[in-house]
Amino acid sequence: MSTQPQPSQTVLAEEECWELLAGQKIGRLATSVAGEPEIFPVSFAAADQRIFLRTKPGTKLAEVTISPRVAFEVDEIGDTSSWSVVVKGRAQVLERDADLDEARATGLVSYLEDGKTVWVRITPSEVSGRRLVPGEQR
Amino acid sequence: MSTQPQPSQTVLAEEECWELLAGQKIGRLATSVAGEPEIFPVSFAAADQRIFLRTKPGTKLAEVTISPRVAFEVDEIGDTSSWSVVVKGRAQVLERDADLDEARATGLVSYLEDGKTVWVRITPSEVSGRRLVPGEQR
């Protein structure tokens, strides 16, 4: 072990977190209702330091309406380096025209374009990121 | 639109979910403490229809001990097809020798081998999976 590179973690600055988010299309949204966590893969857009999602009326949307505290994670896993960014904040279903215009301006295209007409915006209270470099023993 | 392939979702059988889980190394663990969701990327092994993780004493571990209901998600996103599997269940920090032997037998190597000496096992109450095929308009 002593001659091998050691695994390392680096904390990312918030600005770098947003740059990384801007380059990705799919993240995972975690919600919690009555102490029960849920997790969903979702297409997203990052704009103006907020996260925009689209959904259909259903589970995901219902969770966000009942319990707006969410955690949203995006990562990129590679053999020699990886990163993960977590955005914690409040999710809000958008209804005002000005908000909807802003959301549509992101140009977000969902992976599954199946009638997702409802826009959700996550306003962060905390953004954190890490870059991981595994040791050679992997 | 009418001449283009439509986006589709297929529900996966539980057996297929486990086959897909067995082929992946990294998932995302969602926990909930006091209504606040957390999400962590984690290395994992699937064996005997359970999920095994390793961790260090710290946030992740503390959350699991306080609030063992978790959701665990693994996916593979491609341009023409994707899948996502979600395992919901209870997480337990392993302490008995027999449990630890079973966990170590999975051969799980963490992405970051940085002293993760604590084993956690998720026993599922629900396993669900979907395969997604986007339409051509993407």
PDB file of N, CA, C and O in Angstrom, chain A residues 86-114:
ATOM      1  N   VAL A  86     -24.160  17.684  -4.909  1.00  0.00           N
ATOM      2  CA  VAL A  86     -25.469  17.571  -4.270  1.00  0.00           C
ATOM      3  C   VAL A  86     -26.027  18.970  -4.009  1.00  0.00           C
ATOM      4  O   VAL A  86     -25.347  19.819  -3.436  1.00  0.00           O
ATOM      5  N   VAL A  87     -27.241  19.188  -4.474  1.00  0.00           N
ATOM      6  CA  VAL A  87     -27.956  20.444  -4.247  1.00  0.00           C
ATOM      7  C   VAL A  87     -29.083  20.143  -3.279  1.00  0.00           C
ATOM      8  O   VAL A  87     -29.935  19.298  -3.554  1.00  0.00           O
ATOM      9  N   LYS A  88     -29.082  20.820  -2.138  1.00  0.00           N
ATOM     10  CA  LYS A  88     -30.226  20.694  -1.233  1.00  0.00           C
ATOM     11  C   LYS A  88     -31.016  21.982  -1.278  1.00  0.00           C
ATOM     12  O   LYS A  88     -30.433  23.072  -1.341  1.00  0.00           O
ATOM     13  N   GLY A  89     -32.339  21.846  -1.237  1.00  0.00           N
ATOM     14  CA  GLY A  89     -33.117  23.068  -1.281  1.00  0.00           C
ATOM     15  C   GLY A  89     -34.599  22.760  -1.287  1.00  0.00           C
ATOM     16  O   GLY A  89     -35.029  21.681  -0.891  1.00  0.00           O
ATOM     17  N   ARG A  90     -35.347  23.756  -1.741  1.00  0.00           N
ATOM     18  CA  ARG A  90     -36.800  23.630  -1.760  1.00  0.00           C
ATOM     19  C   ARG A  90     -37.280  23.568  -3.205  1.00  0.00           C
ATOM     20  O   ARG A  90     -36.879  24.375  -4.040  1.00  0.00           O
ATOM     21  N   ALA A  91     -38.157  22.615  -3.445  1.00  0.00           N
ATOM     22  CA  ALA A  91     -38.723  22.461  -4.783  1.00  0.00           C
ATOM     23  C   ALA A  91     -40.095  23.126  -4.814  1.00  0.00           C
ATOM     24  O   ALA A  91     -40.848  23.084  -3.837  1.00  0.00           O
ATOM     25  N   GLN A  92     -40.373  23.729  -5.935  1.00  0.00           N
ATOM     26  CA  GLN A  92     -41.631  24.465  -6.074  1.00  0.00           C
ATOM     27  C   GLN A  92     -42.214  24.177  -7.458  1.00  0.00           C
ATOM     28  O   GLN A  92     -41.486  24.237  -8.455  1.00  0.00           O
ATOM     29  N   VAL A  93     -43.479  23.855  -7.494  1.00  0.00           N
ATOM     30  CA  VAL A  93     -44.158  23.712  -8.780  1.00  0.00           C
ATOM     31  C   VAL A  93     -44.441  25.116  -9.309  1.00  0.00           C
ATOM     32  O   VAL A  93     -45.010  25.950  -8.601  1.00  0.00           O
ATOM     33  N   LEU A  94     -44.021  25.386 -10.538  1.00  0.00           N
ATOM     34  CA  LEU A  94     -44.137  26.747 -11.081  1.00  0.00           C
ATOM     35  C   LEU A  94     -45.516  26.976 -11.681  1.00  0.00           C
ATOM     36  O   LEU A  94     -46.020  26.138 -12.436  1.00  0.00           O
ATOM     37  N   GLU A  95     -46.106  28.129 -11.347  1.00  0.00           N
ATOM     38  CA  GLU A  95     -47.445  28.442 -11.858  1.00  0.00           C
ATOM     39  C   GLU A  95     -47.519  29.826 -12.487  1.00  0.00           C
ATOM     40  O   GLU A  95     -48.324  30.056 -13.381  1.00  0.00           O
ATOM     41  N   ARG A  96     -46.700  30.759 -12.019  1.00  0.00           N
ATOM     42  CA  ARG A  96     -46.757  32.127 -12.542  1.00  0.00           C
ATOM     43  C   ARG A  96     -46.128  32.176 -13.937  1.00  0.00           C
ATOM     44  O   ARG A  96     -45.123  31.505 -14.203  1.00  0.00           O
ATOM     45  N   ASP A  97     -46.699  33.016 -14.795  1.00  0.00           N
ATOM     46  CA  ASP A  97     -46.198  33.112 -16.168  1.00  0.00           C
ATOM     47  C   ASP A  97     -44.716  33.461 -16.222  1.00  0.00           C
ATOM     48  O   ASP A  97     -43.964  32.891 -17.014  1.00  0.00           O
ATOM     49  N   ALA A  98     -44.294  34.397 -15.372  1.00  0.00           N
ATOM     50  CA  ALA A  98     -42.891  34.830 -15.407  1.00  0.00           C
ATOM     51  C   ALA A  98     -41.963  33.660 -15.066  1.00  0.00           C
ATOM     52  O   ALA A  98     -40.913  33.475 -15.688  1.00  0.00           O
ATOM     53  N   ASP A  99     -42.380  32.862 -14.080  1.00  0.00           N
ATOM     54  CA  ASP A  99     -41.574  31.700 -13.697  1.00  0.00           C
ATOM     55  C   ASP A  99     -41.543  30.660 -14.809  1.00  0.00           C
ATOM     56  O   ASP A  99     -40.501  30.063 -15.106  1.00  0.00           O
ATOM     57  N   LEU A 100     -42.707  30.439 -15.410  1.00  0.00           N
ATOM     58  CA  LEU A 100     -42.777  29.439 -16.485  1.00  0.00           C
ATOM     59  C   LEU A 100     -41.959  29.879 -17.696  1.00  0.00           C
ATOM     60  O   LEU A 100     -41.294  29.062 -18.329  1.00  0.00           O
ATOM     61  N   ASP A 101     -41.983  31.174 -17.989  1.00  0.00           N
ATOM     62  CA  ASP A 101     -41.171  31.672 -19.107  1.00  0.00           C
ATOM     63  C   ASP A 101     -39.694  31.407 -18.846  1.00  0.00           C
ATOM     64  O   ASP A 101     -38.951  30.973 -19.736  1.00  0.00           O
ATOM     65  N   GLU A 102     -39.280  31.669 -17.611  1.00  0.00           N
ATOM     66  CA  GLU A 102     -37.884  31.456 -17.247  1.00  0.00           C
ATOM     67  C   GLU A 102     -37.523  29.970 -17.367  1.00  0.00           C
ATOM     68  O   GLU A 102     -36.443  29.618 -17.866  1.00  0.00           O
ATOM     69  N   ALA A 103     -38.430  29.130 -16.929  1.00  0.00           N
ATOM     70  CA  ALA A 103     -38.176  27.686 -16.983  1.00  0.00           C
ATOM     71  C   ALA A 103     -38.078  27.214 -18.430  1.00  0.00           C
ATOM     72  O   ALA A 103     -37.144  26.490 -18.809  1.00  0.00           O
ATOM     73  N   ARG A 104     -39.024  27.643 -19.260  1.00  0.00           N
ATOM     74  CA  ARG A 104     -39.020  27.197 -20.664  1.00  0.00           C
ATOM     75  C   ARG A 104     -37.779  27.689 -21.393  1.00  0.00           C
ATOM     76  O   ARG A 104     -37.294  27.032 -22.316  1.00  0.00           O
ATOM     77  N   ALA A 105     -37.272  28.849 -20.960  1.00  0.00           N
ATOM     78  CA  ALA A 105     -36.088  29.417 -21.615  1.00  0.00           C
ATOM     79  C   ALA A 105     -34.853  28.543 -21.419  1.00  0.00           C
ATOM     80  O   ALA A 105     -33.861  28.682 -22.140  1.00  0.00           O
ATOM     81  N   THR A 106     -34.890  27.626 -20.475  1.00  0.00           N
ATOM     82  CA  THR A 106     -33.746  26.716 -20.296  1.00  0.00           C
ATOM     83  C   THR A 106     -33.643  25.733 -21.457  1.00  0.00           C
ATOM     84  O   THR A 106     -32.601  25.130 -21.671  1.00  0.00           O
ATOM     85  N   GLY A 107     -34.755  25.569 -22.192  1.00  0.00           N
ATOM     86  CA  GLY A 107     -34.738  24.634 -23.322  1.00  0.00           C
ATOM     87  C   GLY A 107     -34.663  23.170 -22.901  1.00  0.00           C
ATOM     88  O   GLY A 107     -34.314  22.310 -23.705  1.00  0.00           O
ATOM     89  N   LEU A 108     -34.977  22.890 -21.661  1.00  0.00           N
ATOM     90  CA  LEU A 108     -34.870  21.515 -21.148  1.00  0.00           C
ATOM     91  C   LEU A 108     -35.691  20.533 -21.970  1.00  0.00           C
ATOM     92  O   LEU A 108     -36.892  20.702 -22.165  1.00  0.00           O
ATOM     93  N   VAL A 109     -35.003  19.526 -22.468  1.00  0.00           N
ATOM     94  CA  VAL A 109     -35.665  18.415 -23.151  1.00  0.00           C
ATOM     95  C   VAL A 109     -35.540  17.195 -22.237  1.00  0.00           C
ATOM     96  O   VAL A 109     -34.433  16.823 -21.844  1.00  0.00           O
ATOM     97  N   SER A 110     -36.658  16.598 -21.890  1.00  0.00           N
ATOM     98  CA  SER A 110     -36.611  15.427 -21.020  1.00  0.00           C
ATOM     99  C   SER A 110     -36.169  14.198 -21.790  1.00  0.00           C
ATOM    100  O   SER A 110     -36.411  14.091 -22.991  1.00  0.00           O
ATOM    101  N   TYR A 111     -35.538  13.274 -21.088  1.00  0.00           N
ATOM    102  CA  TYR A 111     -35.137  12.018 -21.730  1.00  0.00           C
ATOM    103  C   TYR A 111     -36.352  11.343 -22.339  1.00  0.00           C
ATOM    104  O   TYR A 111     -36.318  10.868 -23.472  1.00  0.00           O
ATOM    105  N   LEU A 112     -37.429  11.311 -21.554  1.00  0.00           N
ATOM    106  CA  LEU A 112     -38.660  10.719 -22.048  1.00  0.00           C
ATOM    107  C   LEU A 112     -39.660  11.854 -22.264  1.00  0.00           C
ATOM    108  O   LEU A 112     -40.222  12.377 -21.314  1.00  0.00           O
ATOM    109  N   GLU A 113     -39.845  12.246 -23.518  1.00  0.00           N
ATOM    110  CA  GLU A 113     -40.749  13.368 -23.811  1.00  0.00           C
ATOM    111  C   GLU A 113     -42.173  12.833 -23.897  1.00  0.00           C
ATOM    112  O   GLU A 113     -42.733  12.657 -24.963  1.00  0.00           O
ATOM    113  N   ASP A 114     -42.756  12.577 -22.747  1.00  0.00           N
ATOM    114  CA  ASP A 114     -44.049  11.904 -22.696  1.00  0.00           C
ATOM    115  C   ASP A 114     -45.094  12.741 -21.958  1.00  0.00           C
ATOM    116  O   ASP A 114     -45.787  12.273 -21.064  1.00  0.00           O
TER     117      ASP A 114
END
